[in-house]
């Protein structure tokens, strides 16, 4: 059960304040950099605690993509889970996969900001909770938190001996194992060790022998945490973690063939665009269509209704590999009862190798006799970051305050290549007889580099926030953050031309290295009113911004500016009927200036003298409007039975953007943001005998209205309704020394719902203009291709707590 502001499930580990087990309990969060009661914290927050992670069998952040928190959206970049797209309240980056681009939602692990979205789908360690902070968090959390922040909190060493051994098996050859060990305190040192393994075979098989299928993963991770308490008022937490995630993308199916009825040249005469009105590429004003829509080879399967269990074309496919590692040192010094000084020092690194051959013959290039096909999307990314944050948290009379200094330094580089892995074979009449594999994808896959870039980023910030309690019921919070960002970057290669060596081509392409800096002051103010002891209202003004950068998908490394968000929010948090019902509601208005949008455009490649289609990032003029309502109700309706329902309504609108190359105003969209989304769950537990054992039942349902996967196309993905379930026999005593056994049957997507979560219409529409803005080519039209969601998975787990 997840909630808008105060989910009941997050309270299950806490004792009721009055001893009345029929009421909902308090929840402690750290969204304001201090421990507070969530119901009295004037921020819209959802909390996913350790118990809920178990109930939903959440193994990685991707598993929250089913809509468990309605306003939180999690999706893979393209078909790849190597880099997750994470959005909150309609702030969802389409392509933060480039080194010089930033996320719109900040992701934090134990207070440490993660600069890249790569590697965040690693296996989750032993977590205490995940806090989903909604709305701009620019004051306390900083840049790139326009939509909010995802704060992941791991369990710290307890200083007492204990732990958990867990393992399980499931369908698709899946198995998992975990070891969590808490060691007793020794000479003021406490140690906690965590190890996790997760494995699943491919869900779509690859006909090519020796090659992986699609939807496979193999995750491993280790974490060691040491807590040192040299004095009663000093706590130092040091941790090291390393994770490796081997995975393959979801299979990209051809969903239809020429769905828009496109025709080009017939009898030597171009087809008028008006004759086939559905065959229209947004952002263009074609009068005519030319070329020929190619026939599909008989080997190619069109399937838009169900997930394919075996691919129609065998292709080379190896695992993408993400490796993350990092050190964190968090020092807390309680100087006095009213002042605590904190220091958070961290170094992190991620390396990612991408091997995505999920499209086969389902995307361009289309069929030509003896021609290449199956675009193998390859990339390497390396990133290292260092951050240092100092905080002072305290109180002076009626004033509670937080102040801090922040420093962030990041170095990131990447390269990319897209060779065709296969070649069609034909007979003398040009009929397809089969296909062969191009050996270069094994021996020299990066023979031709599409692009390679390198970026250095530094960020400095000073911030402060204070809450003044005018009375026991009226509280005013005011804060601000000043940030200085500096970003330098170089485009080393573009379309296999080395700009570092061939400076003439670089100059002819108007290439300029990135050297930009930006300053921002982000204020916030919140007025909170404790209407009663169980009802709390607030009005909030907040701001945030996402840093600018440059697009490595352009020949000139085109820079773009930051975008800024201003938000207004009203909220009410309430506990009713002796705290048996918790009802929360919030409404917000967000206005975003200079929205960063991706536009297909035309540039002249000076190396070849031809016009090429590129993807550039622009700052949209005007105001992007985001409006929303979020509501949640949690009720303990009977002894042992708790139900929850959450809902999010999100309206978004980007003003039309003028495209100078085609002289057309084009409409753009915010991706992966449903207008309506909802989640509901029920939990029931009953004692088994008198030894403390419990039978637990959990079921949840998650609905999302259809969304868009690309900001340039009005084409929608499918709506979805996904159910998850779990039955557990918990806390069964197995020894006199306190060991307890829990056995669980679980299922995700238990009714095997199938829906397309990403639909790409670009291959079913005329090509973007290169030589003419009045005549469009249909030579590369194939059809929509896309990805189905994960299938039903199920299994049995057993865990022993000691």
PDB file of C-alpha atoms in Angstrom, residues 495-612:
ATOM      1  CA  UNK A 495      29.885  10.227 -37.832  1.00  0.00           C
ATOM      2  CA  UNK A 496      33.321   8.583 -37.638  1.00  0.00           C
ATOM      3  CA  UNK A 497      35.209  11.862 -38.054  1.00  0.00           C
ATOM      4  CA  UNK A 498      37.763  12.529 -35.329  1.00  0.00           C
ATOM      5  CA  UNK A 499      37.237  16.185 -34.424  1.00  0.00           C
ATOM      6  CA  UNK A 500      40.429  16.198 -32.349  1.00  0.00           C
ATOM      7  CA  UNK A 501      42.432  15.462 -35.521  1.00  0.00           C
ATOM      8  CA  UNK A 502      40.276  16.711 -38.399  1.00  0.00           C
ATOM      9  CA  UNK A 503      39.777  20.222 -37.123  1.00  0.00           C
ATOM     10  CA  UNK A 504      38.711  21.490 -40.567  1.00  0.00           C
ATOM     11  CA  UNK A 505      35.610  19.276 -40.662  1.00  0.00           C
ATOM     12  CA  UNK A 506      34.868  20.251 -37.078  1.00  0.00           C
ATOM     13  CA  UNK A 507      35.165  23.932 -37.967  1.00  0.00           C
ATOM     14  CA  UNK A 508      33.078  23.548 -41.138  1.00  0.00           C
ATOM     15  CA  UNK A 509      30.382  21.895 -39.012  1.00  0.00           C
ATOM     16  CA  UNK A 510      30.490  24.988 -36.741  1.00  0.00           C
ATOM     17  CA  UNK A 511      31.595  22.828 -33.814  1.00  0.00           C
ATOM     18  CA  UNK A 512      32.404  24.642 -30.591  1.00  0.00           C
ATOM     19  CA  UNK A 513      33.413  22.901 -27.355  1.00  0.00           C
ATOM     20  CA  UNK A 514      30.989  23.325 -24.486  1.00  0.00           C
ATOM     21  CA  UNK A 515      32.038  25.922 -21.922  1.00  0.00           C
ATOM     22  CA  UNK A 516      29.040  27.201 -19.994  1.00  0.00           C
ATOM     23  CA  UNK A 517      28.248  28.256 -16.464  1.00  0.00           C
ATOM     24  CA  UNK A 518      24.953  29.084 -14.814  1.00  0.00           C
ATOM     25  CA  UNK A 519      23.901  30.624 -11.516  1.00  0.00           C
ATOM     26  CA  UNK A 520      20.553  30.081  -9.863  1.00  0.00           C
ATOM     27  CA  UNK A 521      18.826  31.114  -6.661  1.00  0.00           C
ATOM     28  CA  UNK A 522      15.955  28.779  -5.766  1.00  0.00           C
ATOM     29  CA  UNK A 523      13.656  30.062  -3.008  1.00  0.00           C
ATOM     30  CA  UNK A 524      10.804  28.254  -1.273  1.00  0.00           C
ATOM     31  CA  UNK A 525       8.187  29.111   1.338  1.00  0.00           C
ATOM     32  CA  UNK A 526       5.599  26.987   3.137  1.00  0.00           C
ATOM     33  CA  UNK A 527       2.839  28.006   5.524  1.00  0.00           C
ATOM     34  CA  UNK A 528       1.577  25.077   7.612  1.00  0.00           C
ATOM     35  CA  UNK A 529      -1.465  25.010   9.882  1.00  0.00           C
ATOM     36  CA  UNK A 530      -2.220  22.235  12.349  1.00  0.00           C
ATOM     37  CA  UNK A 531      -5.998  22.470  12.088  1.00  0.00           C
ATOM     38  CA  UNK A 532      -6.334  19.821  14.796  1.00  0.00           C
ATOM     39  CA  UNK A 533      -3.950  17.310  16.317  1.00  0.00           C
ATOM     40  CA  UNK A 534      -4.819  14.954  13.440  1.00  0.00           C
ATOM     41  CA  UNK A 535      -5.342  17.356  10.532  1.00  0.00           C
ATOM     42  CA  UNK A 536      -2.549  19.379   8.947  1.00  0.00           C
ATOM     43  CA  UNK A 537      -2.891  21.795   6.043  1.00  0.00           C
ATOM     44  CA  UNK A 538      -0.167  23.580   4.108  1.00  0.00           C
ATOM     45  CA  UNK A 539       0.387  25.995   1.250  1.00  0.00           C
ATOM     46  CA  UNK A 540       3.733  25.760  -0.491  1.00  0.00           C
ATOM     47  CA  UNK A 541       5.745  27.745  -3.030  1.00  0.00           C
ATOM     48  CA  UNK A 542       8.853  26.048  -4.409  1.00  0.00           C
ATOM     49  CA  UNK A 543      11.293  26.247  -7.299  1.00  0.00           C
ATOM     50  CA  UNK A 544      13.858  24.075  -9.018  1.00  0.00           C
ATOM     51  CA  UNK A 545      15.947  23.874 -12.132  1.00  0.00           C
ATOM     52  CA  UNK A 546      17.679  21.408 -14.443  1.00  0.00           C
ATOM     53  CA  UNK A 547      21.152  22.327 -15.666  1.00  0.00           C
ATOM     54  CA  UNK A 548      21.879  22.962 -19.333  1.00  0.00           C
ATOM     55  CA  UNK A 549      24.339  21.143 -21.557  1.00  0.00           C
ATOM     56  CA  UNK A 550      24.994  20.177 -25.171  1.00  0.00           C
ATOM     57  CA  UNK A 551      23.719  17.504 -27.546  1.00  0.00           C
ATOM     58  CA  UNK A 552      26.330  15.018 -28.760  1.00  0.00           C
ATOM     59  CA  UNK A 553      23.800  13.892 -31.378  1.00  0.00           C
ATOM     60  CA  UNK A 554      24.491  17.063 -33.370  1.00  0.00           C
ATOM     61  CA  UNK A 555      27.458  17.831 -35.656  1.00  0.00           C
ATOM     62  CA  UNK A 556      28.146  21.172 -33.931  1.00  0.00           C
ATOM     63  CA  UNK A 557      27.619  19.974 -30.325  1.00  0.00           C
ATOM     64  CA  UNK A 558      24.674  22.342 -30.047  1.00  0.00           C
ATOM     65  CA  UNK A 559      24.347  23.779 -26.524  1.00  0.00           C
ATOM     66  CA  UNK A 560      21.089  24.362 -24.670  1.00  0.00           C
ATOM     67  CA  UNK A 561      20.191  26.294 -21.539  1.00  0.00           C
ATOM     68  CA  UNK A 562      18.758  25.208 -18.177  1.00  0.00           C
ATOM     69  CA  UNK A 563      15.036  24.908 -17.575  1.00  0.00           C
ATOM     70  CA  UNK A 564      13.315  26.320 -14.490  1.00  0.00           C
ATOM     71  CA  UNK A 565      10.209  25.287 -12.586  1.00  0.00           C
ATOM     72  CA  UNK A 566       7.978  27.287 -10.268  1.00  0.00           C
ATOM     73  CA  UNK A 567       5.373  25.366  -8.281  1.00  0.00           C
ATOM     74  CA  UNK A 568       2.399  26.188  -6.048  1.00  0.00           C
ATOM     75  CA  UNK A 569       0.842  23.482  -3.903  1.00  0.00           C
ATOM     76  CA  UNK A 570      -1.996  23.091  -1.405  1.00  0.00           C
ATOM     77  CA  UNK A 571      -2.205  19.994   0.726  1.00  0.00           C
ATOM     78  CA  UNK A 572      -4.131  18.423   3.592  1.00  0.00           C
ATOM     79  CA  UNK A 573      -3.005  15.449   5.683  1.00  0.00           C
ATOM     80  CA  UNK A 574      -5.516  13.981   8.088  1.00  0.00           C
ATOM     81  CA  UNK A 575      -6.107  11.017  10.387  1.00  0.00           C
ATOM     82  CA  UNK A 576      -9.769  10.238  11.033  1.00  0.00           C
ATOM     83  CA  UNK A 577     -11.905   7.910  13.136  1.00  0.00           C
ATOM     84  CA  UNK A 578      -9.406   7.392  15.954  1.00  0.00           C
ATOM     85  CA  UNK A 579      -6.563   7.132  13.412  1.00  0.00           C
ATOM     86  CA  UNK A 580      -8.149   4.200  11.637  1.00  0.00           C
ATOM     87  CA  UNK A 581      -8.430   6.185   8.382  1.00  0.00           C
ATOM     88  CA  UNK A 582      -5.745   8.343   6.819  1.00  0.00           C
ATOM     89  CA  UNK A 583      -6.859  10.705   4.061  1.00  0.00           C
ATOM     90  CA  UNK A 584      -4.408  12.943   2.210  1.00  0.00           C
ATOM     91  CA  UNK A 585      -4.905  15.198  -0.772  1.00  0.00           C
ATOM     92  CA  UNK A 586      -2.731  17.696  -2.630  1.00  0.00           C
ATOM     93  CA  UNK A 587      -3.199  19.904  -5.658  1.00  0.00           C
ATOM     94  CA  UNK A 588      -0.398  21.662  -7.485  1.00  0.00           C
ATOM     95  CA  UNK A 589       0.407  24.002 -10.353  1.00  0.00           C
ATOM     96  CA  UNK A 590       3.840  23.839 -11.984  1.00  0.00           C
ATOM     97  CA  UNK A 591       5.096  26.255 -14.634  1.00  0.00           C
ATOM     98  CA  UNK A 592       8.297  25.317 -16.459  1.00  0.00           C
ATOM     99  CA  UNK A 593      10.315  27.801 -18.507  1.00  0.00           C
ATOM    100  CA  UNK A 594      12.775  26.876 -21.270  1.00  0.00           C
ATOM    101  CA  UNK A 595      11.669  23.230 -21.423  1.00  0.00           C
ATOM    102  CA  UNK A 596      14.383  21.052 -22.955  1.00  0.00           C
ATOM    103  CA  UNK A 597      12.859  19.152 -25.890  1.00  0.00           C
ATOM    104  CA  UNK A 598      14.414  16.947 -28.557  1.00  0.00           C
ATOM    105  CA  UNK A 599      13.782  17.902 -32.190  1.00  0.00           C
ATOM    106  CA  UNK A 600      14.642  15.945 -35.336  1.00  0.00           C
ATOM    107  CA  UNK A 601      16.382  18.451 -37.584  1.00  0.00           C
ATOM    108  CA  UNK A 602      18.684  18.876 -40.575  1.00  0.00           C
ATOM    109  CA  UNK A 603      22.383  19.673 -40.640  1.00  0.00           C
ATOM    110  CA  UNK A 604      24.930  19.594 -43.442  1.00  0.00           C
ATOM    111  CA  UNK A 605      27.751  17.142 -42.828  1.00  0.00           C
ATOM    112  CA  UNK A 606      30.846  18.895 -44.150  1.00  0.00           C
ATOM    113  CA  UNK A 607      32.760  15.603 -44.338  1.00  0.00           C
ATOM    114  CA  UNK A 608      30.401  14.250 -47.021  1.00  0.00           C
ATOM    115  CA  UNK A 609      28.675  17.412 -48.200  1.00  0.00           C
ATOM    116  CA  UNK A 610      25.269  15.836 -47.622  1.00  0.00           C
ATOM    117  CA  UNK A 611      22.364  16.873 -45.472  1.00  0.00           C
ATOM    118  CA  UNK A 612      21.868  14.621 -42.458  1.00  0.00           C
TER     119      UNK A 612
END
